[in-house]
Every structure is written in C-alpha cells, then in structure tokens.
mmCIF file with all atom_site columns, C-alpha atoms in Angstrom:
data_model
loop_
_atom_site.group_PDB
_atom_site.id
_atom_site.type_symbol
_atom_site.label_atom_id
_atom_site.label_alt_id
_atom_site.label_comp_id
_atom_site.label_asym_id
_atom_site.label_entity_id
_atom_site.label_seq_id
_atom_site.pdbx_PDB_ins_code
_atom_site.Cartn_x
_atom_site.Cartn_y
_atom_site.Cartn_z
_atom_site.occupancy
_atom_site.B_iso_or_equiv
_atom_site.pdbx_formal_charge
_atom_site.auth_seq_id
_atom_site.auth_comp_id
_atom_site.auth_asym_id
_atom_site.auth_atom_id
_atom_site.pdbx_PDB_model_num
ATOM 1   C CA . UNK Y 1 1   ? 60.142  164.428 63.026  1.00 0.00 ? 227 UNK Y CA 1
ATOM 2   C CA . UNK Y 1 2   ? 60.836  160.772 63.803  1.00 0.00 ? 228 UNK Y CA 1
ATOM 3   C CA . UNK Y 1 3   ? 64.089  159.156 62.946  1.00 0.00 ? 229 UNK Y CA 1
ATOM 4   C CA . UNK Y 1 4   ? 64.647  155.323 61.703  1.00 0.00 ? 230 UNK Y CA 1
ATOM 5   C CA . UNK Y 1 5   ? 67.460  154.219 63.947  1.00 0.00 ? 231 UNK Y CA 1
ATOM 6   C CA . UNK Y 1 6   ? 68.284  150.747 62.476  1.00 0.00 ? 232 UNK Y CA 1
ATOM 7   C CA . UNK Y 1 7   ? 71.135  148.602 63.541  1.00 0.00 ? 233 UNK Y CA 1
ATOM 8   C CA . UNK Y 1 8   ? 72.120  146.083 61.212  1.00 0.00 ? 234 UNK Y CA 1
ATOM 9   C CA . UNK Y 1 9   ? 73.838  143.135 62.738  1.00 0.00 ? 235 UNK Y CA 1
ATOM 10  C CA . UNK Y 1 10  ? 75.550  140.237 60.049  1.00 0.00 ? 236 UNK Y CA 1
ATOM 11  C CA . UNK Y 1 11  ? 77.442  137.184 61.267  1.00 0.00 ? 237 UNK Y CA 1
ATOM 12  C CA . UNK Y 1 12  ? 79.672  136.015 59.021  1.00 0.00 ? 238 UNK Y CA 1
ATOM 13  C CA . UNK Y 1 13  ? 80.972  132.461 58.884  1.00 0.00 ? 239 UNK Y CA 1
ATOM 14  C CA . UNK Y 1 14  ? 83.874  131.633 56.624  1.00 0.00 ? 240 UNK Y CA 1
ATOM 15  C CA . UNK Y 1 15  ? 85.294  128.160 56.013  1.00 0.00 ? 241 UNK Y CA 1
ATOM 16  C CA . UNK Y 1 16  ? 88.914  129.147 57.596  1.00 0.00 ? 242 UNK Y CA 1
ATOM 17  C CA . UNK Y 1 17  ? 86.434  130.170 60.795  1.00 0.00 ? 243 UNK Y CA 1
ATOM 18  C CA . UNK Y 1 18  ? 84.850  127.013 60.516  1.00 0.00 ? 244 UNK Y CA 1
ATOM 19  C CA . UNK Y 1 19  ? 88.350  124.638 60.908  1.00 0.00 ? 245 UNK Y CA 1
ATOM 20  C CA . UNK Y 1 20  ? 89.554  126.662 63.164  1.00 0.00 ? 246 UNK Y CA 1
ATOM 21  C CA . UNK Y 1 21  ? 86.888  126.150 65.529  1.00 0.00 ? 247 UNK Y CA 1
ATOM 22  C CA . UNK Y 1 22  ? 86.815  122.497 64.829  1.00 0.00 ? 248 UNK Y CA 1
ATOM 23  C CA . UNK Y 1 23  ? 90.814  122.011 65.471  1.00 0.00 ? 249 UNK Y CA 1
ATOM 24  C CA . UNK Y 1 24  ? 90.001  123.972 68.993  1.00 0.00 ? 250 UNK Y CA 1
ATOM 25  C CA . UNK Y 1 25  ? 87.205  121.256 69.487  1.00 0.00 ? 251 UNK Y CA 1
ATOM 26  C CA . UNK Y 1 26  ? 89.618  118.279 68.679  1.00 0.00 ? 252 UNK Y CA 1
ATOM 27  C CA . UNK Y 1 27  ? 92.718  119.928 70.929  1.00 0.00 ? 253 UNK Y CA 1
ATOM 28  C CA . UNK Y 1 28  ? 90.302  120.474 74.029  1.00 0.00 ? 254 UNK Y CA 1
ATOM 29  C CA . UNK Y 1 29  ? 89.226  116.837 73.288  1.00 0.00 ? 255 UNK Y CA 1
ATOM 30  C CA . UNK Y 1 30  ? 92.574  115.914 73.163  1.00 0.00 ? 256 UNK Y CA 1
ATOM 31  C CA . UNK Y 1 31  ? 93.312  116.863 75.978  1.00 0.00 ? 257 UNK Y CA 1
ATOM 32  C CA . UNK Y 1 32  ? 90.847  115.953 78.202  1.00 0.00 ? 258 UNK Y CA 1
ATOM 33  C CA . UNK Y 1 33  ? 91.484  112.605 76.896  1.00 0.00 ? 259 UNK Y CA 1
ATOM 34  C CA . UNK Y 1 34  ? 95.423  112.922 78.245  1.00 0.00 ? 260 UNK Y CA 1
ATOM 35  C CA . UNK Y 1 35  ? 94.372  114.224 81.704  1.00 0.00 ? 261 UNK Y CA 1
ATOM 36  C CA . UNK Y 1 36  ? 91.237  111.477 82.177  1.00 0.00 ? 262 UNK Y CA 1
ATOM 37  C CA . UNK Y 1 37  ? 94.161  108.504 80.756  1.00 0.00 ? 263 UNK Y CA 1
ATOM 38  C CA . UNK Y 1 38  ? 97.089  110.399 83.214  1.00 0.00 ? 264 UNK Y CA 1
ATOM 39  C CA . UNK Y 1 39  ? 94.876  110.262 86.466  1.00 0.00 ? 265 UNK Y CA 1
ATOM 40  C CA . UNK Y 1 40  ? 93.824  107.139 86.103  1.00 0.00 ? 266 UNK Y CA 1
ATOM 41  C CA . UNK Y 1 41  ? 97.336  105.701 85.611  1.00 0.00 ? 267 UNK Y CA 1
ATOM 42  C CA . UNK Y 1 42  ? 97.741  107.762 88.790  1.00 0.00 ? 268 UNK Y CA 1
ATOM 43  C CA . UNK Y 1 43  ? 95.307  106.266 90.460  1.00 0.00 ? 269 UNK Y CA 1
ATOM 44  C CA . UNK Y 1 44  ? 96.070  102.523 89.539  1.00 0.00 ? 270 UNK Y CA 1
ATOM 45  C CA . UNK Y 1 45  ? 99.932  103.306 90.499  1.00 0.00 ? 271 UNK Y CA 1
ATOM 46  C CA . UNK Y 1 46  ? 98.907  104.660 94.328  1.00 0.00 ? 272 UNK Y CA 1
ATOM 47  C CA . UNK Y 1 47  ? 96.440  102.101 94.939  1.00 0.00 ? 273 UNK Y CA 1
ATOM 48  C CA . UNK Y 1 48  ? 99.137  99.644  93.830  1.00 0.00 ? 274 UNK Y CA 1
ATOM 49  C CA . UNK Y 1 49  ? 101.677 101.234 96.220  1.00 0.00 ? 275 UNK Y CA 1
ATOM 50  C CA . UNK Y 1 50  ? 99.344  101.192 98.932  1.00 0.00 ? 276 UNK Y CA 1
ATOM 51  C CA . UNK Y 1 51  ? 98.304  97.959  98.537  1.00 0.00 ? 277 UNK Y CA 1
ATOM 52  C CA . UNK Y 1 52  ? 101.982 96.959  98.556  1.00 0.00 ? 278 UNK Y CA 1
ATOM 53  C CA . UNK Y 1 53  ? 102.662 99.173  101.573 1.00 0.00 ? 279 UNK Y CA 1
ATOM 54  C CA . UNK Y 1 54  ? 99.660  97.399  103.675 1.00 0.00 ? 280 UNK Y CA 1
ATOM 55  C CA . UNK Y 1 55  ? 101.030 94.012  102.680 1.00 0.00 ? 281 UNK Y CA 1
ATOM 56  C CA . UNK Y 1 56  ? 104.695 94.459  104.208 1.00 0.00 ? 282 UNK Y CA 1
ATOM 57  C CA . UNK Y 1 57  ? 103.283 95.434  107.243 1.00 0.00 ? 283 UNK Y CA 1
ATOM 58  C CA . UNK Y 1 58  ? 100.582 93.304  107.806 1.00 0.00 ? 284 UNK Y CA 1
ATOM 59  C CA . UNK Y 1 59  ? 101.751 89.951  105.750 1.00 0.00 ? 285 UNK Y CA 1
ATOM 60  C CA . UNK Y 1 60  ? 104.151 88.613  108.256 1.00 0.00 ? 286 UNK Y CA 1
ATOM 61  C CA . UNK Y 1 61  ? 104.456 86.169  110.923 1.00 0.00 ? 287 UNK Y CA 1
ATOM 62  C CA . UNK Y 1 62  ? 105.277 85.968  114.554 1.00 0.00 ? 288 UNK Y CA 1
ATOM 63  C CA . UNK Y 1 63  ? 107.849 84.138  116.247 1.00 0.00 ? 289 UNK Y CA 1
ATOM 64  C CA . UNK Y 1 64  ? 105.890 82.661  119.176 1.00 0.00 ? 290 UNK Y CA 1
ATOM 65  C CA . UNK Y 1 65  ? 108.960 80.275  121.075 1.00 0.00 ? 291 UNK Y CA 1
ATOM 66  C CA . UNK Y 1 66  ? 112.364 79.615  120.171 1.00 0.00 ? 292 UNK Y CA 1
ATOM 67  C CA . UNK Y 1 67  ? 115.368 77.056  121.108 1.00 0.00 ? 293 UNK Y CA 1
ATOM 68  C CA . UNK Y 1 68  ? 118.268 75.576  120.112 1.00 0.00 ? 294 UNK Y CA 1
ATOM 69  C CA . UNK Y 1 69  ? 119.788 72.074  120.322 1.00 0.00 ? 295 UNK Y CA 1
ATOM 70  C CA . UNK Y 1 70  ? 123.432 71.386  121.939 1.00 0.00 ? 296 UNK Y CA 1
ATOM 71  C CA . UNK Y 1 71  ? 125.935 70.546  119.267 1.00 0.00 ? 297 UNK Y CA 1
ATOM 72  C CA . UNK Y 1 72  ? 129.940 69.272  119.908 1.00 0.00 ? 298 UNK Y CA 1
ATOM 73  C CA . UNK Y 1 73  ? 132.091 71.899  121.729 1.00 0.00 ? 299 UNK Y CA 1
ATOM 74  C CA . UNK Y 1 74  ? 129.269 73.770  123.668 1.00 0.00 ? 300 UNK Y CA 1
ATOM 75  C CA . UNK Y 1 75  ? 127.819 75.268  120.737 1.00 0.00 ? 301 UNK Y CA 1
ATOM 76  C CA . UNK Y 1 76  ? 123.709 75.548  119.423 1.00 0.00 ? 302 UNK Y CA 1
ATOM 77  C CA . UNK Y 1 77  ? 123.947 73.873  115.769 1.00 0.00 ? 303 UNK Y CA 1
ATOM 78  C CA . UNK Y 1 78  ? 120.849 74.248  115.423 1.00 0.00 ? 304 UNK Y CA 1
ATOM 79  C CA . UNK Y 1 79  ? 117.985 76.840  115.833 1.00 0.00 ? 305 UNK Y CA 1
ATOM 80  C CA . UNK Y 1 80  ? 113.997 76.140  116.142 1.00 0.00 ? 306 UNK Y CA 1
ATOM 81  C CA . UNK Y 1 81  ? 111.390 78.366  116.303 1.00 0.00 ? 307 UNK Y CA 1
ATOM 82  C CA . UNK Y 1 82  ? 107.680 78.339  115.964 1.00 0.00 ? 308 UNK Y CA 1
ATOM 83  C CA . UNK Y 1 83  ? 105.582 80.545  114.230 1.00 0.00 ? 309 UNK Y CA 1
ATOM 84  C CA . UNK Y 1 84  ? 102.298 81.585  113.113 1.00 0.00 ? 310 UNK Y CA 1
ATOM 85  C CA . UNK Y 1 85  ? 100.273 84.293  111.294 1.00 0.00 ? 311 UNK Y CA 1
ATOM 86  C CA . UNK Y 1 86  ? 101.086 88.065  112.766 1.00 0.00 ? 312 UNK Y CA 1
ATOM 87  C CA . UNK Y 1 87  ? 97.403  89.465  114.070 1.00 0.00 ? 313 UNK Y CA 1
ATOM 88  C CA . UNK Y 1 88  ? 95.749  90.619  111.118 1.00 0.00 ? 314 UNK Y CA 1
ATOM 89  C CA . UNK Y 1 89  ? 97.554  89.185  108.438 1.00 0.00 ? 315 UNK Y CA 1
ATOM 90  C CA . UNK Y 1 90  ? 96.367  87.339  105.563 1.00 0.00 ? 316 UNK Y CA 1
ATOM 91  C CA . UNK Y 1 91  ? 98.171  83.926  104.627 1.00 0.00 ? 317 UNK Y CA 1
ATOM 92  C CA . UNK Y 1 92  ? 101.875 83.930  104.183 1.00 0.00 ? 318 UNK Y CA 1
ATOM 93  C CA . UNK Y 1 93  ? 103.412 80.737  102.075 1.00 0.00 ? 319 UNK Y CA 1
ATOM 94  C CA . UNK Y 1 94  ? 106.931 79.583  104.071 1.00 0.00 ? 320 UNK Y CA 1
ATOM 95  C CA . UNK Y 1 95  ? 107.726 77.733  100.491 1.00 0.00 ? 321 UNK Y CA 1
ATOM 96  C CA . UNK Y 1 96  ? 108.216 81.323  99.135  1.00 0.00 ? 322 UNK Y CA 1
ATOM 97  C CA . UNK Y 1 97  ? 109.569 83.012  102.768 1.00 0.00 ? 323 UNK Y CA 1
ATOM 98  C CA . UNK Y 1 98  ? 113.358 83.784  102.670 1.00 0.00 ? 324 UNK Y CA 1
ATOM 99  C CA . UNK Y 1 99  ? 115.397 84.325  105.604 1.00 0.00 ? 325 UNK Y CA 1
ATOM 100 C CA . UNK Y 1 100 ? 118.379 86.360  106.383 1.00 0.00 ? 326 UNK Y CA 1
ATOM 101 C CA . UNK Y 1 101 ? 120.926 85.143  108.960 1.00 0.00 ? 327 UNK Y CA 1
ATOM 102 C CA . UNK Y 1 102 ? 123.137 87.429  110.452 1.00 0.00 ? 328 UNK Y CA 1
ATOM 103 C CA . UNK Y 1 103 ? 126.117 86.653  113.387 1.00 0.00 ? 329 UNK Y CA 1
ATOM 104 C CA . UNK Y 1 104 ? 129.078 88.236  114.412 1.00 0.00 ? 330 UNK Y CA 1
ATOM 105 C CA . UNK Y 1 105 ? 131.096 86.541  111.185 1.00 0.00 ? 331 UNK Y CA 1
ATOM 106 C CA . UNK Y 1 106 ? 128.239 84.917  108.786 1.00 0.00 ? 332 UNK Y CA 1
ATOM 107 C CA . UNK Y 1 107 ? 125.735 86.070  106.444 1.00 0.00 ? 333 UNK Y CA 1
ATOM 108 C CA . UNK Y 1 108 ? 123.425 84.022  104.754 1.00 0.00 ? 334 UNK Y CA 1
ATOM 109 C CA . UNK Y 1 109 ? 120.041 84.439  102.803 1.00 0.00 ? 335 UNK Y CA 1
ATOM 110 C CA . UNK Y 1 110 ? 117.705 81.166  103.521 1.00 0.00 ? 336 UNK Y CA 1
ATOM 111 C CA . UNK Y 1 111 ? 115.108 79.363  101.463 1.00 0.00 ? 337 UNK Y CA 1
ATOM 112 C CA . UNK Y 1 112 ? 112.924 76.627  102.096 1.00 0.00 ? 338 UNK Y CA 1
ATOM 113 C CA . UNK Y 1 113 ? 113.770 73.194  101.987 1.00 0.00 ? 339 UNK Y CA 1
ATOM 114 C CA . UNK Y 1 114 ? 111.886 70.889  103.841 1.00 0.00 ? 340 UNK Y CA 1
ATOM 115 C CA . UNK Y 1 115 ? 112.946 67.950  102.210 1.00 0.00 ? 341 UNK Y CA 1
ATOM 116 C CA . UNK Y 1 116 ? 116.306 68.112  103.662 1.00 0.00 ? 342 UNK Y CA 1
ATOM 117 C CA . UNK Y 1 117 ? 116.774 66.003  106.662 1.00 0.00 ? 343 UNK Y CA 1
ATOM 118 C CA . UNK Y 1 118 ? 119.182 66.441  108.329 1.00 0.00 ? 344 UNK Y CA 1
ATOM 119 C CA . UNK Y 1 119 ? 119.849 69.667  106.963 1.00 0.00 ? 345 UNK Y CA 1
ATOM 120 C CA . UNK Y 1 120 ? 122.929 69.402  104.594 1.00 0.00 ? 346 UNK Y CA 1
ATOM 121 C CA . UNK Y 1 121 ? 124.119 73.365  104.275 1.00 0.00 ? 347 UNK Y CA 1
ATOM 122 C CA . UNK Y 1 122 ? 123.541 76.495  105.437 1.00 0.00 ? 348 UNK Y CA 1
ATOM 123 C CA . UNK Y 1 123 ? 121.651 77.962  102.576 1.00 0.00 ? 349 UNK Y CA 1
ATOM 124 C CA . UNK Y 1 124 ? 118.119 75.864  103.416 1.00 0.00 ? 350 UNK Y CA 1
ATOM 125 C CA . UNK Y 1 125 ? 115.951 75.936  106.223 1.00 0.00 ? 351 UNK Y CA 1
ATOM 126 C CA . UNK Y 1 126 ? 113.993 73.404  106.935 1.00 0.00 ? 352 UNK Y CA 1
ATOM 127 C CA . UNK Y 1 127 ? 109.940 73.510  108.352 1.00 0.00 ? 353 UNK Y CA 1
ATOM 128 C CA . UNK Y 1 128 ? 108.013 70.864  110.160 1.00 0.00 ? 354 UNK Y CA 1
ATOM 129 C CA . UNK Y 1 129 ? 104.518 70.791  110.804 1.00 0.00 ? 355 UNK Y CA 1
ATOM 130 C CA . UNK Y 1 130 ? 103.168 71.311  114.423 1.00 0.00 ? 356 UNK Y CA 1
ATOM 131 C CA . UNK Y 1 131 ? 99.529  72.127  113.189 1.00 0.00 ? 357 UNK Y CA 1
ATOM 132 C CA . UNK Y 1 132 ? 97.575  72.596  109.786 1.00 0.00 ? 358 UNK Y CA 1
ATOM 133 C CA . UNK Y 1 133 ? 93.855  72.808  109.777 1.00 0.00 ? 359 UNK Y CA 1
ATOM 134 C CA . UNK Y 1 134 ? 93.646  72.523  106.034 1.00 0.00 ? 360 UNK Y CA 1
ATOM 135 C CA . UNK Y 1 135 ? 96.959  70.188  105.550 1.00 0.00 ? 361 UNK Y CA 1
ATOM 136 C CA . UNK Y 1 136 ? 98.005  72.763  102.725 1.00 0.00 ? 362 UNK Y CA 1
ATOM 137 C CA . UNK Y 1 137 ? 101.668 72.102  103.855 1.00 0.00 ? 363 UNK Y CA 1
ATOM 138 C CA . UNK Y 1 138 ? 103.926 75.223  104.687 1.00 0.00 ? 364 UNK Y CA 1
ATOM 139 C CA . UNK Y 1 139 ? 100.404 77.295  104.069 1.00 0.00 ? 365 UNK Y CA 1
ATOM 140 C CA . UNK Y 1 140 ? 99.990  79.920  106.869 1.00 0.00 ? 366 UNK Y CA 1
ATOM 141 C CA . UNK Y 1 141 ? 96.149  80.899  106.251 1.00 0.00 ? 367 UNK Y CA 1
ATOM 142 C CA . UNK Y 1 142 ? 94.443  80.286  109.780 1.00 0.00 ? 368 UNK Y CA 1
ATOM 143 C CA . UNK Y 1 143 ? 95.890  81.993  113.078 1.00 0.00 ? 369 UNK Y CA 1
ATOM 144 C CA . UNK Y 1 144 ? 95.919  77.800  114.355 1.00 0.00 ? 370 UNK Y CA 1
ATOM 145 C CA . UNK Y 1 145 ? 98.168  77.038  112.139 1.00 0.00 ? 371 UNK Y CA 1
ATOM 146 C CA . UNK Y 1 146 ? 101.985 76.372  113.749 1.00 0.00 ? 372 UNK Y CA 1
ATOM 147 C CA . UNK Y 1 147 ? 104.964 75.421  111.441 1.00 0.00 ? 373 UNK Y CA 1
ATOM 148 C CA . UNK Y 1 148 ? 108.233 75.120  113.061 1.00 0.00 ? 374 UNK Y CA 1
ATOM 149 C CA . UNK Y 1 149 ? 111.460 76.345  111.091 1.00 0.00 ? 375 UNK Y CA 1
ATOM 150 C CA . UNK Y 1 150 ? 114.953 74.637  111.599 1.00 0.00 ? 376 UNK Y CA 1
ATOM 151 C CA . UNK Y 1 151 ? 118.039 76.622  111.146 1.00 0.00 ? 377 UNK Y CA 1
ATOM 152 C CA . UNK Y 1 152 ? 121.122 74.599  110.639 1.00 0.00 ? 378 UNK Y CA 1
ATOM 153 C CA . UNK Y 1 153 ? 123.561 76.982  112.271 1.00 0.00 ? 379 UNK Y CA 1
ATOM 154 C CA . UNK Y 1 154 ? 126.586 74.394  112.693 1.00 0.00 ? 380 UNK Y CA 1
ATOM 155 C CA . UNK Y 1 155 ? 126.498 74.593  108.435 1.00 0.00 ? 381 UNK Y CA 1
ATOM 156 C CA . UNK Y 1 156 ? 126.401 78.415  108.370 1.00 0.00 ? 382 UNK Y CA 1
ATOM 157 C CA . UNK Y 1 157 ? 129.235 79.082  111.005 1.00 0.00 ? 383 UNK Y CA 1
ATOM 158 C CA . UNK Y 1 158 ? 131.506 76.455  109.535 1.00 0.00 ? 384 UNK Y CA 1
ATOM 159 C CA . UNK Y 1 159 ? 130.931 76.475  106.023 1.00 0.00 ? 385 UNK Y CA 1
ATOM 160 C CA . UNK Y 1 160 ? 130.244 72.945  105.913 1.00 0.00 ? 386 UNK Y CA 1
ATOM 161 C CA . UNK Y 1 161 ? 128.055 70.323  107.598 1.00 0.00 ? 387 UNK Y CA 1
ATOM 162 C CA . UNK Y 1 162 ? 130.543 69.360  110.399 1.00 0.00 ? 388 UNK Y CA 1
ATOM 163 C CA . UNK Y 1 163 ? 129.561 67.663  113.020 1.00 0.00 ? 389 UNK Y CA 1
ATOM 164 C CA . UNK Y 1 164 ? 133.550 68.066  115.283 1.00 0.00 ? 390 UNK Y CA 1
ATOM 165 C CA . UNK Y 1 165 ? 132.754 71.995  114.523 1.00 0.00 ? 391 UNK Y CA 1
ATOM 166 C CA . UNK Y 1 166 ? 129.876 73.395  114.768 1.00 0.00 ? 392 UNK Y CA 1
ATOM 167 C CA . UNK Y 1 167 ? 127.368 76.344  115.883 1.00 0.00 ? 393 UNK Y CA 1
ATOM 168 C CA . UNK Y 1 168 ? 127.198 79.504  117.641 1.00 0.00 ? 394 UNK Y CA 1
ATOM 169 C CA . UNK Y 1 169 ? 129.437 79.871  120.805 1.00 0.00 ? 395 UNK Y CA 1
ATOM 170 C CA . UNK Y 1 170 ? 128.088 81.260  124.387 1.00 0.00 ? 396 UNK Y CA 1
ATOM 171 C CA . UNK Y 1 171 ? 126.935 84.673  124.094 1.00 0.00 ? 397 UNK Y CA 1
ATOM 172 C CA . UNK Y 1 172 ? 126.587 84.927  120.205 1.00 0.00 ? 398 UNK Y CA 1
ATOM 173 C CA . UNK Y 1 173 ? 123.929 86.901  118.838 1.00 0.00 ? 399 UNK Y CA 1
ATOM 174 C CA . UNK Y 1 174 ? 122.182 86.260  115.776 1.00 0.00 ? 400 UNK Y CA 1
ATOM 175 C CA . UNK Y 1 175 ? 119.905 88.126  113.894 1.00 0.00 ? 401 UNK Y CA 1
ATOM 176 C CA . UNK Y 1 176 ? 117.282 86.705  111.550 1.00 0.00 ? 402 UNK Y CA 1
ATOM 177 C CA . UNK Y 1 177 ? 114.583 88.608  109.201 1.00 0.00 ? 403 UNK Y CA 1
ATOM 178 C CA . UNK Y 1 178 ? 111.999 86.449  108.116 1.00 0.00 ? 404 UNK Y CA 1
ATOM 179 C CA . UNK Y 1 179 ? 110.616 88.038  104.992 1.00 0.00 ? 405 UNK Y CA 1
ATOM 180 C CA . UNK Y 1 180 ? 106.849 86.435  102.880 1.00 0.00 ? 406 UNK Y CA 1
ATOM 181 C CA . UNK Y 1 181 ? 106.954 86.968  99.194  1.00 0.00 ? 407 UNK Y CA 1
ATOM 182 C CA . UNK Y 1 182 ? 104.687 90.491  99.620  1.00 0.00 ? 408 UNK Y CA 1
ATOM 183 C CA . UNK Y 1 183 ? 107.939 91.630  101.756 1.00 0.00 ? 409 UNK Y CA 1
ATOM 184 C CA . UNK Y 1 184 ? 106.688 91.348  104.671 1.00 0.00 ? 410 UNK Y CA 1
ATOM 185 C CA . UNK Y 1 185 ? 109.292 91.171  107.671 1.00 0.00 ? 411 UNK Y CA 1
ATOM 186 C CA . UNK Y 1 186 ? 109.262 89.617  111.469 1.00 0.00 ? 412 UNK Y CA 1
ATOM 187 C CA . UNK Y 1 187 ? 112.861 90.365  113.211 1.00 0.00 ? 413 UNK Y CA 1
ATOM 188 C CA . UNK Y 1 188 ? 114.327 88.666  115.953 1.00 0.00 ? 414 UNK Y CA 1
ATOM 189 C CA . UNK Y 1 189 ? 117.624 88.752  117.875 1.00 0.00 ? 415 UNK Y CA 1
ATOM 190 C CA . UNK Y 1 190 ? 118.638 85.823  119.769 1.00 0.00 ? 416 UNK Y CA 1
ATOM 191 C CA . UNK Y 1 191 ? 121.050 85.329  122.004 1.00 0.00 ? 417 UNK Y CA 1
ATOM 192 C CA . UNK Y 1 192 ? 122.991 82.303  122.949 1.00 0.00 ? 418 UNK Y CA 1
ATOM 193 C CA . UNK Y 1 193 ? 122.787 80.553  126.666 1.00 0.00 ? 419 UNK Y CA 1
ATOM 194 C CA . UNK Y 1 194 ? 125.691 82.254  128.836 1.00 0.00 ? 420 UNK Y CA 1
ATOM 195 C CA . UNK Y 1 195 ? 126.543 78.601  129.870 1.00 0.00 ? 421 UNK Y CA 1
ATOM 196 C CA . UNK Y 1 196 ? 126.387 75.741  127.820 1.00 0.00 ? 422 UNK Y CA 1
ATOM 197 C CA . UNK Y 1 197 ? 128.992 73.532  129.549 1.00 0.00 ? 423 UNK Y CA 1
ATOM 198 C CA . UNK Y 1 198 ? 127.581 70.389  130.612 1.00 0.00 ? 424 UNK Y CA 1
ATOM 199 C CA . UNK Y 1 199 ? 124.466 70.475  128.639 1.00 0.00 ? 425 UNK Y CA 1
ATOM 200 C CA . UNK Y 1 200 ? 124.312 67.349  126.692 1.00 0.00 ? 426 UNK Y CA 1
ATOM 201 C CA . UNK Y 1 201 ? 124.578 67.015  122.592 1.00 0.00 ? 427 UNK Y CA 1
ATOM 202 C CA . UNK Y 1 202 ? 121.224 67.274  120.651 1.00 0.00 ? 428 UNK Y CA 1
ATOM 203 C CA . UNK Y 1 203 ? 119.535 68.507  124.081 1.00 0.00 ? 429 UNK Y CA 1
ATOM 204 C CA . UNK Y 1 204 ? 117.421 71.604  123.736 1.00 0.00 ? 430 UNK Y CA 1
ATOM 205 C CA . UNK Y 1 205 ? 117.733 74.798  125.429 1.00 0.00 ? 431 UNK Y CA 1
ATOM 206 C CA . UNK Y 1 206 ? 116.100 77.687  125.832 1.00 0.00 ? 432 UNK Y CA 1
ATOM 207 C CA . UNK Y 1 207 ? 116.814 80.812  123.435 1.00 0.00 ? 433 UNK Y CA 1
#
C-alpha cells in the first residue's frame, strides 16, 4: 500500500570541471586586479590635474604700483613695478618667473637676471629687493615680502642697449604676463604718459 519514493541525487566532479572553475577564479581575479590598478591611476592623474589647476590660479603675484623712468627722446626705457604674493597664494620663486612682453612691434619672453646692472638686453629682467622677512632673495613666501622688477624697455624696442634710442613712445601700450614656474599668471596693460615732453631723463613717472 505504501510506495518508496526515493530521489537519488549524485554530484559529479571531473578534473576538466575542476580547471575550468579555477581559470574562471584566476580571470575574475584578473580582472579585478586591472580595474583596482586602472582607478587608481585615475585617481592619481585627476588629483594631479587638480592640483595643477589650483596652482595656476592661486600661485601668482600681484602688481601693487608701477612706473617708468624718462629715457632720450621722450620715451620710458625703463619699466618698474612692485609686487607681492596674490591673496592666497603659496610662495612663488621670481628666479624661476618668466615674463612675456608684448607692444605694438616687440615680443619678448623674460627671465631673471638680477645680476645685471644696468640691464644689458632685452631678454633679462632685473629684481631688487624692497622687503624680505627671511632674506631668501627673489623668495616670495610671506604676503610682506616686496621685490621690485626692472624692465629694460629701451633694449627691447631697439634691439640693442642704446641709450640715443630708446623706449616706448607716448601712448604705447604694453602688455606683460608674469608667469611662476606652477604657471601661474598676473596680467597687466600699461599705458604710456600722454605727455612726456619736458619731463627730465632718468625721472620717474607714473604708469
């Protein structure tokens, strides 16, 4: 009257099962492997572009005054300007700063060299020290600190250090781009004094 219902269940196991299973294994470890290796190369490369991003903006400096002294022929041969740290920047070196002149007929990429005196071509610019806290020369690290940069313009207009023919005329503009070694950039656009007849040679004036 009663019936033996039996259900007979077998695994079975073979060794081409087996590698199988393992080569699935290794391939999923694989590849978790590639993904973990690829985001973290992702993550190094954006935190390196931000980082690079955050210094051009904020490693710069300001341009606080500006003027230019009288040369022959009622020109400015040469242009001064003062700067310091931009607000919230961290310390910019104005050994490795370049700067890029631009007039109405010159261009001319500038690098430091404070050694010249009086400036002896138009591919140097020159810095003097107005105040250093920590007397690490050319060093902007404290928002005190004041360096002044000298711009031989008389060179860069003529070519030549010429003393009979030099400068920017009445009315010129010039353009520089001071750029720190992280790439970060202050502009400014001067223009020269409408009249500069009668002002004496190597008198300042106002830019």
């Amino acid at each position: 009257m009663f019936e033996n219902i039996t259900n007979d269940k077998r695994g079975q196991v073979g060794i081409g099962t087996l590698i199988v299973f393992i080569a699935m294994v290794l391939v999923a470890a694989i590849a978790a492997g590639v993904l973990v290796n690829t985001a973290g190369f992702l993550q190094a490369t954006a935190e390196d572009a931000g980082q690079q991003s955050v210094d051009k903006v904020t490693n710069r400096v300001e341009v606080l005054n500006s003027h230019g002294v009288v040369g022959n022929n009622s020109t400015i041969k040469y242009i001064n300007m003062s700067v310091r740290l931009a607000a919230g920047s961290s310390s910019v070196d104005m050994n490795e700063t370049s700067i890029k002149y631009l007039s109405g007929s010159e261009v001319q990429q500038l690098t430091n060299n404070s050694s010249a005196s009086p400036l002896a071509n138009g591919s140097k610019f020159r810095l003097n020290e107005i105040t250093d806290d920590d007397g690490s020369f050319g060093v902007l690290n404290s928002m005190s600190d004041r360096y002044e940069v000298v711009i031989n313009a008389g060179a860069i207009e003529t070519g030549t250090y010429n003393d009979a023919n030099d400068g920017l005329a009445t009315g010129e503009t010039v353009r520089l781009e001071i750029t720190s070694r992280t790439g970060g950039t202050t502009t400014v656009i001067l223009t020269m004094p409408q009249q500069l007849a009668g002002k004496n040679t190597d008198k300042p004036v106002q830019l």
